[in-house]
PDB file of C-alpha atoms in Angstrom:
ATOM      1  CA  MET A  29     -93.922  41.612-148.353  1.00  0.00           C
ATOM      2  CA  ASN A  30     -97.053  42.012-150.453  1.00  0.00           C
ATOM      3  CA  TYR A  31     -95.085  41.015-153.560  1.00  0.00           C
ATOM      4  CA  PHE A  32     -93.835  37.882-151.772  1.00  0.00           C
ATOM      5  CA  ARG A  33     -97.391  36.920-150.824  1.00  0.00           C
ATOM      6  CA  LYS A  34     -98.616  37.343-154.415  1.00  0.00           C
ATOM      7  CA  ALA A  35     -95.716  35.289-155.727  1.00  0.00           C
ATOM      8  CA  LEU A  36     -96.418  32.525-153.199  1.00  0.00           C
ATOM      9  CA  ILE A  37    -100.115  32.419-154.081  1.00  0.00           C
ATOM     10  CA  PHE A  38     -99.259  32.397-157.788  1.00  0.00           C
ATOM     11  CA  GLY A  39     -96.771  29.553-157.276  1.00  0.00           C
ATOM     12  CA  ILE A  40     -99.252  27.450-155.300  1.00  0.00           C
ATOM     13  CA  THR A  41    -101.925  28.070-157.939  1.00  0.00           C
ATOM     14  CA  VAL A  42     -99.588  26.927-160.717  1.00  0.00           C
ATOM     15  CA  LEU A  43     -98.692  23.786-158.764  1.00  0.00           C
ATOM     16  CA  LEU A  44    -102.336  22.957-158.107  1.00  0.00           C
ATOM     17  CA  MET A  45    -103.278  23.502-161.744  1.00  0.00           C
ATOM     18  CA  GLY A  46    -100.390  21.338-162.842  1.00  0.00           C
ATOM     19  CA  SER A  47    -101.368  18.507-160.505  1.00  0.00           C
ATOM     20  CA  ALA A  48    -105.022  18.776-161.589  1.00  0.00           C
ATOM     21  CA  SER A  49    -104.062  18.512-165.248  1.00  0.00           C
ATOM     22  CA  TYR A  50    -101.824  15.560-164.405  1.00  0.00           C
ATOM     23  CA  GLY A  51    -104.878  13.677-163.088  1.00  0.00           C
ATOM     24  CA  LYS A  52    -106.636  14.209-166.425  1.00  0.00           C
ATOM     25  CA  ASP A  53    -103.867  12.403-168.296  1.00  0.00           C
ATOM     26  CA  ILE A  54    -105.201   8.987-167.213  1.00  0.00           C
ATOM     27  CA  SER A  55    -106.583   7.265-170.294  1.00  0.00           C
ATOM     28  CA  LYS A  56    -109.705   5.171-170.595  1.00  0.00           C
ATOM     29  CA  GLU A  57    -107.534   2.112-171.198  1.00  0.00           C
ATOM     30  CA  GLN A  58    -105.754   2.670-167.896  1.00  0.00           C
ATOM     31  CA  VAL A  59    -109.079   2.975-166.060  1.00  0.00           C
ATOM     32  CA  LYS A  60    -110.324  -0.184-167.787  1.00  0.00           C
ATOM     33  CA  GLY A  61    -107.119  -1.974-166.770  1.00  0.00           C
ATOM     34  CA  LEU A  62    -107.583  -0.871-163.165  1.00  0.00           C
ATOM     35  CA  ASP A  63    -111.199  -2.105-163.197  1.00  0.00           C
ATOM     36  CA  GLU A  64    -110.033  -5.500-164.470  1.00  0.00           C
ATOM     37  CA  GLN A  65    -107.409  -5.682-161.730  1.00  0.00           C
ATOM     38  CA  VAL A  66    -109.997  -4.811-159.079  1.00  0.00           C
ATOM     39  CA  GLN A  67    -112.325  -7.549-160.393  1.00  0.00           C
ATOM     40  CA  GLU A  68    -109.451 -10.049-160.372  1.00  0.00           C
ATOM     41  CA  ILE A  69    -108.607  -9.138-156.774  1.00  0.00           C
ATOM     42  CA  LYS A  70    -112.282  -9.527-155.788  1.00  0.00           C
ATOM     43  CA  GLY A  71    -112.337 -12.982-157.406  1.00  0.00           C
ATOM     44  CA  ASP A  72    -109.172 -13.986-155.565  1.00  0.00           C
ATOM     45  CA  ALA A  73    -110.621 -12.746-152.267  1.00  0.00           C
ATOM     46  CA  LEU A  74    -113.821 -14.772-152.799  1.00  0.00           C
ATOM     47  CA  SER A  75    -111.787 -17.863-153.662  1.00  0.00           C
ATOM     48  CA  ILE A  76    -109.657 -17.475-150.536  1.00  0.00           C
ATOM     49  CA  SER A  77    -112.804 -16.962-148.458  1.00  0.00           C
ATOM     50  CA  ALA A  78    -114.311 -20.198-149.800  1.00  0.00           C
ATOM     51  CA  GLU A  79    -111.100 -22.111-149.059  1.00  0.00           C
ATOM     52  CA  LEU A  80    -111.007 -20.705-145.522  1.00  0.00           C
ATOM     53  CA  ALA A  81    -114.637 -21.743-144.965  1.00  0.00           C
ATOM     54  CA  LYS A  82    -113.805 -25.319-146.043  1.00  0.00           C
ATOM     55  CA  LEU A  83    -110.755 -25.392-143.788  1.00  0.00           C
ATOM     56  CA  GLU A  84    -112.765 -24.010-140.874  1.00  0.00           C
ATOM     57  CA  GLU A  85    -115.410 -26.711-141.356  1.00  0.00           C
ATOM     58  CA  LYS A  86    -112.727 -29.428-141.410  1.00  0.00           C
ATOM     59  CA  LEU A  87    -111.228 -28.078-138.187  1.00  0.00           C
ATOM     60  CA  LEU A  88    -114.546 -27.581-136.394  1.00  0.00           C
ATOM     61  CA  TYR A  89    -116.129 -30.839-137.565  1.00  0.00           C
ATOM     62  CA  PRO A  90    -113.524 -33.605-137.960  1.00  0.00           C
ATOM     63  CA  SER A  91    -114.845 -36.480-140.078  1.00  0.00           C
ATOM     64  CA  ASN A  92    -114.772 -38.981-137.208  1.00  0.00           C
ATOM     65  CA  THR A  93    -117.244 -36.868-135.183  1.00  0.00           C
ATOM     66  CA  GLU A  94    -119.155 -34.973-137.896  1.00  0.00           C
ATOM     67  CA  VAL A  95    -122.903 -35.381-138.323  1.00  0.00           C
ATOM     68  CA  SER A  96    -124.990 -33.355-140.779  1.00  0.00           C
ATOM     69  CA  VAL A  97    -128.783 -33.242-140.926  1.00  0.00           C
ATOM     70  CA  PHE A  98    -130.655 -32.288-144.088  1.00  0.00           C
ATOM     71  CA  ILE A  99    -134.376 -31.515-144.510  1.00  0.00           C
ATOM     72  CA  SER A 100    -136.492 -32.390-147.555  1.00  0.00           C
ATOM     73  CA  LEU A 101    -140.199 -32.606-148.364  1.00  0.00           C
ATOM     74  CA  LYS A 102    -141.769 -35.668-149.925  1.00  0.00           C
ATOM     75  CA  THR A 103    -142.885 -35.071-153.499  1.00  0.00           C
ATOM     76  CA  GLY A 104    -146.373 -33.641-153.852  1.00  0.00           C
ATOM     77  CA  GLU A 105    -146.729 -32.422-150.264  1.00  0.00           C
ATOM     78  CA  THR A 106    -149.095 -29.478-149.907  1.00  0.00           C
ATOM     79  CA  PHE A 107    -148.867 -28.710-146.185  1.00  0.00           C
ATOM     80  CA  ARG A 108    -147.168 -25.462-145.138  1.00  0.00           C
ATOM     81  CA  LEU A 109    -144.060 -26.113-143.091  1.00  0.00           C
ATOM     82  CA  ASP A 110    -143.631 -23.450-140.406  1.00  0.00           C
ATOM     83  CA  SER A 111    -140.723 -24.730-138.307  1.00  0.00           C
ATOM     84  CA  VAL A 112    -138.461 -27.670-137.523  1.00  0.00           C
ATOM     85  CA  ASP A 113    -136.832 -28.400-134.159  1.00  0.00           C
ATOM     86  CA  ILE A 114    -134.126 -31.045-133.834  1.00  0.00           C
ATOM     87  CA  GLN A 115    -132.744 -32.567-130.657  1.00  0.00           C
ATOM     88  CA  MET A 116    -129.845 -34.963-130.441  1.00  0.00           C
ATOM     89  CA  ASP A 117    -129.466 -37.113-127.336  1.00  0.00           C
ATOM     90  CA  GLY A 118    -132.099 -34.976-125.594  1.00  0.00           C
ATOM     91  CA  LYS A 119    -130.327 -31.663-126.271  1.00  0.00           C
ATOM     92  CA  PRO A 120    -131.727 -29.053-128.683  1.00  0.00           C
ATOM     93  CA  VAL A 121    -129.291 -28.601-131.571  1.00  0.00           C
ATOM     94  CA  THR A 122    -131.256 -26.475-134.037  1.00  0.00           C
ATOM     95  CA  HIS A 123    -134.512 -24.638-134.643  1.00  0.00           C
ATOM     96  CA  HIS A 124    -135.514 -23.166-137.992  1.00  0.00           C
ATOM     97  CA  VAL A 125    -138.544 -21.091-139.005  1.00  0.00           C
ATOM     98  CA  TYR A 126    -139.252 -21.306-142.739  1.00  0.00           C
ATOM     99  CA  THR A 127    -139.915 -18.429-145.103  1.00  0.00           C
ATOM    100  CA  LEU A 128    -142.232 -18.839-148.086  1.00  0.00           C
ATOM    101  CA  LYS A 129    -139.193 -18.750-150.379  1.00  0.00           C
ATOM    102  CA  GLU A 130    -137.490 -21.606-148.493  1.00  0.00           C
ATOM    103  CA  LEU A 131    -140.719 -23.624-148.457  1.00  0.00           C
ATOM    104  CA  ASP A 132    -141.109 -23.114-152.203  1.00  0.00           C
ATOM    105  CA  ALA A 133    -137.542 -24.366-152.760  1.00  0.00           C
ATOM    106  CA  LEU A 134    -138.236 -27.488-150.657  1.00  0.00           C
ATOM    107  CA  ARG A 135    -141.462 -28.140-152.591  1.00  0.00           C
ATOM    108  CA  LYS A 136    -139.483 -27.996-155.838  1.00  0.00           C
ATOM    109  CA  GLY A 137    -137.211 -30.794-154.603  1.00  0.00           C
ATOM    110  CA  GLY A 138    -134.623 -28.747-152.747  1.00  0.00           C
ATOM    111  CA  VAL A 139    -132.749 -30.039-149.728  1.00  0.00           C
ATOM    112  CA  GLN A 140    -131.687 -27.838-146.808  1.00  0.00           C
ATOM    113  CA  LYS A 141    -128.651 -28.454-144.619  1.00  0.00           C
ATOM    114  CA  ILE A 142    -130.136 -27.574-141.245  1.00  0.00           C
ATOM    115  CA  TYR A 143    -127.429 -28.769-138.852  1.00  0.00           C
ATOM    116  CA  THR A 144    -123.774 -29.779-138.722  1.00  0.00           C
ATOM    117  CA  GLY A 145    -122.213 -30.782-135.447  1.00  0.00           C
ATOM    118  CA  ASN A 146    -120.045 -33.253-133.576  1.00  0.00           C
ATOM    119  CA  VAL A 147    -121.086 -36.513-131.918  1.00  0.00           C
ATOM    120  CA  ARG A 148    -119.109 -39.449-130.618  1.00  0.00           C
ATOM    121  CA  ILE A 149    -119.003 -42.780-132.360  1.00  0.00           C
ATOM    122  CA  GLY A 150    -121.946 -44.930-131.278  1.00  0.00           C
ATOM    123  CA  ASP A 151    -125.740 -44.823-131.111  1.00  0.00           C
ATOM    124  CA  HIS A 152    -127.607 -41.545-130.693  1.00  0.00           C
ATOM    125  CA  ASP A 153    -131.219 -40.419-130.338  1.00  0.00           C
ATOM    126  CA  LEU A 154    -132.526 -37.979-132.929  1.00  0.00           C
ATOM    127  CA  GLU A 155    -135.805 -36.208-132.236  1.00  0.00           C
ATOM    128  CA  VAL A 156    -137.534 -34.187-134.964  1.00  0.00           C
ATOM    129  CA  GLN A 157    -140.496 -31.910-134.287  1.00  0.00           C
ATOM    130  CA  VAL A 158    -142.370 -30.291-137.164  1.00  0.00           C
ATOM    131  CA  SER A 159    -144.948 -27.497-136.955  1.00  0.00           C
ATOM    132  CA  GLY A 160    -147.095 -26.232-139.789  1.00  0.00           C
ATOM    133  CA  LYS A 161    -150.533 -25.969-141.330  1.00  0.00           C
ATOM    134  CA  THR A 162    -152.430 -28.579-143.301  1.00  0.00           C
ATOM    135  CA  SER A 163    -153.732 -27.799-146.778  1.00  0.00           C
ATOM    136  CA  GLY A 164    -157.114 -27.212-145.068  1.00  0.00           C
ATOM    137  CA  GLY A 165    -155.598 -24.491-142.872  1.00  0.00           C
ATOM    138  CA  SER A 166    -155.575 -26.266-139.510  1.00  0.00           C
ATOM    139  CA  ASP A 167    -152.455 -26.277-137.324  1.00  0.00           C
ATOM    140  CA  PHE A 168    -150.498 -29.464-136.817  1.00  0.00           C
ATOM    141  CA  GLN A 169    -147.446 -30.615-134.898  1.00  0.00           C
ATOM    142  CA  ARG A 170    -145.647 -33.881-135.275  1.00  0.00           C
ATOM    143  CA  LYS A 171    -142.767 -35.256-133.215  1.00  0.00           C
ATOM    144  CA  GLU A 172    -140.890 -38.468-133.882  1.00  0.00           C
ATOM    145  CA  ARG A 173    -137.799 -40.103-132.417  1.00  0.00           C
ATOM    146  CA  PHE A 174    -135.202 -42.069-134.312  1.00  0.00           C
ATOM    147  CA  ARG A 175    -132.068 -43.996-133.448  1.00  0.00           C
ATOM    148  CA  MET A 176    -128.964 -43.346-135.510  1.00  0.00           C
ATOM    149  CA  SER A 177    -125.596 -44.991-135.421  1.00  0.00           C
ATOM    150  CA  LYS A 178    -122.402 -42.985-135.915  1.00  0.00           C
ATOM    151  CA  ASP A 179    -119.227 -44.694-137.106  1.00  0.00           C
ATOM    152  CA  VAL A 180    -115.811 -43.299-138.082  1.00  0.00           C
ATOM    153  CA  ALA A 181    -117.013 -41.758-141.359  1.00  0.00           C
ATOM    154  CA  PRO A 182    -118.957 -38.480-141.478  1.00  0.00           C
ATOM    155  CA  LYS A 183    -122.666 -39.120-140.838  1.00  0.00           C
ATOM    156  CA  ILE A 184    -125.249 -37.638-143.200  1.00  0.00           C
ATOM    157  CA  VAL A 185    -128.921 -37.918-142.250  1.00  0.00           C
ATOM    158  CA  GLU A 186    -131.841 -36.846-144.429  1.00  0.00           C
ATOM    159  CA  VAL A 187    -135.091 -36.038-142.642  1.00  0.00           C
ATOM    160  CA  SER A 188    -137.931 -36.347-145.141  1.00  0.00           C
ATOM    161  CA  LEU A 189    -141.121 -34.560-144.096  1.00  0.00           C
ATOM    162  CA  ALA A 190    -144.693 -35.345-145.085  1.00  0.00           C
ATOM    163  CA  SER A 191    -148.015 -34.294-143.629  1.00  0.00           C
ATOM    164  CA  GLU A 192    -148.566 -37.826-142.312  1.00  0.00           C
ATOM    165  CA  SER A 193    -145.037 -38.897-141.370  1.00  0.00           C
ATOM    166  CA  ILE A 194    -141.410 -38.066-140.775  1.00  0.00           C
ATOM    167  CA  THR A 195    -138.789 -40.461-142.110  1.00  0.00           C
ATOM    168  CA  VAL A 196    -135.028 -40.551-141.663  1.00  0.00           C
ATOM    169  CA  LYS A 197    -132.592 -41.918-144.231  1.00  0.00           C
ATOM    170  CA  ASP A 198    -128.846 -42.429-143.927  1.00  0.00           C
ATOM    171  CA  ARG A 199    -126.929 -40.980-146.862  1.00  0.00           C
TER     172      ARG A 199
END
């Protein structure tokens, strides 16, 4: 019985050593090839994810009802934008509090897509409220109302902010 046990342990040890040495036979080229395959799969997954996001947007926001609102700052503005609230037809649709990084991007000419939603064809009220600080450090709030007209095509609205005014442009 003792002999059988020793033989079994010896056999298992030989098998384990053989399988361990088998794992060492993988060459650097094979590992490099596997890394390339993993990177290719990651790229494919990202591409599929982007396509799914586009498809989801088309399904959620059909072109005949889609409206998108973008925020920009007028060139040379020095006020600090803290937040923007947007209402459409008297209903709040979005609220955004700005980070210093986002504000810096807007000051450099960036444009932010702040809202995408659905509205029916026809005229709609758009209300924009801005909160921030003037270059002198005092708080300010500004609220303005605009009328926009939605037709069959997707509607793109740019809200351009300045310390003295808010303007809306159709794009």
